Coordinates of N, CA, C and O in Angstrom, one line a residue:
M1 N -32.7 41.1 62.9 CA -31.8 40.4 62.9 C -32.0 38.9 62.9 O -33.2 38.7 63.7
A2 N -31.5 38.1 62.5 CA -31.7 36.7 62.2 C -31.1 35.7 63.4 O -30.7 36.4 64.2
N3 N -32.1 34.7 63.8 CA -31.8 33.9 64.9 C -32.0 32.1 64.2 O -31.7 32.4 63.1
Y4 N -31.3 31.5 65.0 CA -31.0 30.2 64.6 C -32.0 29.5 64.1 O -32.2 28.5 63.3
S5 N -33.4 30.1 64.6 CA -34.6 29.3 64.0 C -34.8 29.5 62.6 O -35.7 28.8 62.2
D6 N -34.0 30.7 62.1 CA -34.4 30.8 60.8 C -33.6 29.8 59.7 O -33.9 29.8 58.6
L7 N -32.6 28.9 60.2 CA -31.9 28.2 59.8 C -32.7 26.7 59.6 O -33.0 26.1 60.2
Q8 N -32.5 26.2 57.9 CA -33.2 25.0 57.9 C -32.1 24.0 57.7 O -31.2 23.9 57.7
I9 N -33.0 22.7 58.5 CA -32.0 21.5 58.6 C -31.3 20.8 57.7 O -32.1 21.2 56.2
E10 N -30.3 20.5 57.4 CA -29.5 20.2 56.4 C -29.1 20.7 55.3 O -28.7 20.5 54.3
R11 N -29.2 22.4 55.5 CA -28.9 23.4 54.2 C -27.3 23.7 55.2 O -26.9 23.6 56.2
F12 N -26.7 24.5 54.2 CA -25.3 25.0 54.3 C -25.5 26.7 54.3 O -25.9 27.2 53.4
Y13 N -24.9 27.1 55.5 CA -24.7 28.7 55.6 C -23.8 29.5 56.0 O -22.9 28.8 56.5
L14 N -23.2 30.3 55.1 CA -22.1 31.2 55.4 C -22.8 32.2 56.5 O -23.9 33.0 56.1
V15 N -22.3 32.5 57.7 CA -22.8 33.2 58.6 C -21.3 33.8 59.2 O -20.4 33.5 59.4
I16 N -22.1 35.1 59.9 CA -21.2 35.6 60.9 C -22.0 36.0 62.2 O -22.9 36.1 62.3
E17 N -21.3 34.9 63.1 CA -22.3 34.8 64.3 C -22.3 36.1 65.6 O -23.5 36.2 65.6
N18 N -21.2 36.5 65.5 CA -21.0 38.0 66.3 C -20.5 38.7 65.5 O -19.5 38.7 65.0
E19 N -21.0 40.1 65.9 CA -19.9 40.9 64.9 C -18.7 41.3 65.3 O -18.2 41.0 66.1
G20 N -17.8 41.3 64.1 CA -16.6 41.5 63.9 C -15.6 40.3 64.2 O -14.8 40.1 63.8
E21 N -16.5 38.9 64.1 CA -15.8 37.5 63.7 C -16.2 37.4 62.2 O -16.6 38.1 61.6
D22 N -14.9 36.3 61.8 CA -15.0 35.7 60.7 C -16.4 35.3 60.1 O -17.1 34.4 61.1
V23 N -16.3 34.8 58.8 CA -17.6 34.5 58.0 C -17.1 32.7 58.2 O -16.1 32.6 57.7
V24 N -18.1 32.1 58.7 CA -18.0 30.6 58.9 C -19.0 29.8 58.3 O -20.3 30.5 58.1
L25 N -19.1 28.7 57.8 CA -19.5 27.7 57.4 C -20.5 26.9 58.5 O -19.9 26.0 58.8
I26 N -21.6 26.8 58.4 CA -22.6 26.3 59.3 C -23.4 25.1 58.5 O -24.1 25.7 57.5
Q27 N -24.1 24.0 59.3 CA -25.0 23.2 59.0 C -25.8 22.8 59.9 O -25.3 22.1 60.6
P28 N -27.0 22.9 59.8 CA -27.7 22.8 60.9 C -28.2 21.2 60.8 O -28.3 20.6 59.7
L29 N -27.9 20.6 61.6 CA -28.0 19.1 61.8 C -29.5 18.6 62.6 O -30.1 17.4 61.7
L30 N -29.7 19.2 63.4 CA -31.0 18.5 64.3 C -31.4 19.4 64.8 O -30.6 20.7 65.5
E31 N -32.8 19.8 65.3 CA -33.5 20.7 66.2 C -34.3 20.0 67.1 O -34.8 19.0 67.2
T32 N -34.3 20.4 68.3 CA -35.4 20.3 69.3 C -36.4 21.1 69.5 O -36.1 22.3 68.6
D33 N -36.9 21.3 70.4 CA -38.2 22.3 70.5 C -37.5 23.4 70.6 O -37.9 24.8 70.3
N34 N -36.3 23.9 71.2 CA -35.9 25.1 71.6 C -34.5 25.4 71.4 O -33.7 26.3 71.2
C35 N -33.9 24.4 70.7 CA -32.5 24.6 70.7 C -32.0 23.5 68.9 O -33.1 23.0 68.3
V36 N -30.9 24.2 68.6 CA -30.3 23.6 67.3 C -28.8 23.1 67.0 O -28.3 23.5 67.8
L37 N -29.0 21.7 66.8 CA -27.5 21.3 66.7 C -26.8 21.5 65.2 O -27.3 21.5 64.1
L38 N -25.4 22.4 65.3 CA -25.0 22.9 64.3 C -23.4 22.2 64.1 O -22.8 21.9 65.2
M39 N -23.1 22.1 63.0 CA -21.9 21.7 62.5 C -21.1 22.8 62.0 O -21.7 23.2 60.9
Q40 N -20.2 22.9 62.5 CA -19.2 24.4 61.3 C -18.2 23.4 61.0 O -17.5 22.6 61.6
H41 N -18.1 23.8 59.6 CA -16.9 23.0 58.8 C -15.9 24.0 58.5 O -15.8 25.2 58.0
D42 N -14.9 23.5 59.2 CA -13.6 24.2 58.8 C -12.3 23.1 58.9 O -12.7 22.1 58.4
D43 N -11.3 23.6 59.4 CA -10.1 22.4 59.5 C -10.6 21.3 60.2 O -10.2 20.4 59.5
E44 N -11.4 21.2 60.9 CA -11.9 20.0 61.7 C -13.2 20.3 62.1 O -13.5 21.4 63.0
D45 N -14.2 19.7 61.3 CA -15.6 20.0 61.6 C -16.1 20.1 63.2 O -15.5 18.5 63.8
T46 N -16.9 20.8 63.6 CA -17.0 20.5 65.4 C -18.6 20.8 65.5 O -19.2 21.7 64.3
T47 N -19.2 20.4 66.2 CA -20.7 20.3 66.8 C -20.9 21.0 67.6 O -20.1 21.1 68.7
F48 N -22.0 21.8 67.7 CA -22.5 22.8 69.0 C -23.6 23.2 68.9 O -24.4 23.1 67.7
W49 N -24.6 23.3 70.1 CA -25.8 23.9 70.5 C -25.7 25.2 70.4 O -24.9 25.4 70.9
R50 N -27.0 25.5 69.7 CA -27.4 27.0 70.0 C -28.9 26.9 70.2 O -29.5 26.3 69.7
K51 N -29.4 28.0 71.1 CA -30.9 28.2 71.2 C -31.3 28.6 70.0 O -30.7 29.6 69.3
K52 N -32.5 28.3 69.5 CA -33.3 28.7 68.7 C -33.3 30.4 68.7 O -33.4 30.8 67.2
S53 N -33.5 30.8 69.9 CA -34.0 32.2 69.9 C -32.6 32.9 70.0 O -32.6 34.7 70.0
D54 N -31.3 32.2 70.0 CA -30.4 33.3 69.9 C -29.9 34.1 68.7 O -30.4 33.3 67.8
Y55 N -29.4 35.2 68.4 CA -29.3 35.8 67.6 C -27.9 35.6 66.6 O -26.9 35.3 67.0
V56 N -28.1 35.5 65.5 CA -27.2 35.6 64.4 C -26.8 37.0 64.3 O -27.8 37.6 63.3
F57 N -25.3 37.4 63.7 CA -25.3 38.8 63.8 C -25.4 38.5 62.1 O -26.3 39.7 61.8
E58 N -25.1 37.8 61.2 CA -25.6 38.1 59.7 C -25.5 36.7 59.2 O -24.6 36.0 59.1
I59 N -26.7 36.3 58.6 CA -26.5 35.1 57.6 C -26.3 35.8 56.3 O -26.8 36.5 55.5
V60 N -24.7 35.4 55.7 CA -24.4 36.4 54.8 C -24.8 35.5 53.3 O -25.0 36.0 52.3
D61 N -25.1 34.0 53.5 CA -25.4 33.4 52.4 C -25.7 32.2 52.7 O -25.3 31.6 53.4
E62 N -26.6 31.4 51.6 CA -27.0 30.0 51.5 C -26.3 29.4 50.5 O -26.9 30.2 49.5
L63 N -25.8 28.4 50.6 CA -25.0 27.7 49.5 C -26.3 26.8 48.6 O -26.8 26.3 49.4
N64 N -26.2 27.1 47.3 CA -27.0 26.0 46.4 C -26.4 24.7 46.4 O -25.4 24.6 46.6
D65 N -27.3 23.9 45.5 CA -26.8 22.5 45.4 C -25.3 22.6 44.5 O -24.5 21.8 44.9
D66 N -25.5 23.5 43.6 CA -23.8 23.4 43.0 C -22.8 24.2 43.6 O -21.9 23.4 43.6
Q67 N -23.1 24.9 44.6 CA -22.0 25.7 45.5 C -21.7 24.6 46.1 O -20.1 24.4 46.5
L68 N -22.5 23.9 46.9 CA -22.3 22.8 47.8 C -21.3 21.9 47.3 O -20.4 20.9 47.7
A69 N -21.8 21.6 46.0 CA -20.8 20.1 45.2 C -19.7 20.8 45.1 O -18.7 19.8 44.9
E70 N -19.3 21.9 44.6 CA -18.2 22.6 44.3 C -16.9 22.6 45.4 O -16.1 22.2 45.3
Y71 N -18.0 23.1 46.7 CA -17.1 23.1 48.1 C -16.9 21.6 48.3 O -15.6 21.5 48.7
E72 N -17.6 20.6 48.3 CA -17.0 19.2 48.5 C -16.1 18.6 47.9 O -15.3 18.2 48.2
N73 N -16.2 19.1 46.2 CA -15.0 18.7 45.4 C -13.4 19.3 45.8 O -12.4 18.6 45.6
L74 N -13.9 20.4 46.1 CA -12.5 21.2 46.7 C -11.9 20.1 47.8 O -10.8 20.1 47.7
F75 N -12.7 19.6 48.7 CA -11.8 19.2 50.1 C -11.9 17.7 49.8 O -11.1 16.9 50.1
D76 N -12.7 17.2 48.7 CA -12.4 15.7 48.5 C -11.2 15.4 47.5 O -10.3 14.8 47.6
D77 N -10.8 16.5 46.5 CA -9.4 16.4 45.7 C -8.2 16.7 46.9 O -7.5 15.8 46.7
E78 N -8.5 17.3 47.8 CA -7.6 17.5 48.7 C -7.1 16.4 49.8 O -5.9 16.0 49.8
D79 N -8.4 15.7 50.0 CA -8.2 14.4 50.9 C -7.2 13.5 50.0 O -6.3 12.8 50.6
E80 N -7.8 13.3 48.6 CA -6.9 12.5 47.8 C -5.7 12.9 47.4 O -4.6 11.6 47.5
L81 N -5.3 14.0 47.7 CA -3.6 14.2 47.6 C -2.9 13.8 48.9 O -2.1 13.5 48.6
D82 N -3.8 14.1 49.9 CA -3.1 13.4 51.3 C -2.6 12.0 51.2 O -2.0 11.7 51.9
I83 N -3.7 11.1 50.4 CA -3.4 9.6 50.6 C -2.3 9.3 49.7 O -1.7 8.6 49.9
D84 N -2.3 10.0 48.7 CA -0.8 9.9 47.5 C 0.4 10.2 48.4 O 1.2 9.6 48.9

């Protein structure tokens, strides 16, 4: 089973944190000796800390640069529509 120490800073991951939960998009932002600060990207971006030794039920996927650009374009287009 994976844990949070397996995630690289400034990369984007689709994960299931606990069995039975939905897939979420997270981004590790900062790490200390024992913890990692994560941002969860959803309706409202939220940040939270996890211990590096805490288990992640499943790392479903890591977004590559093209997928990340496509994801960001989806939400940039949506923000432009809100301004109009």
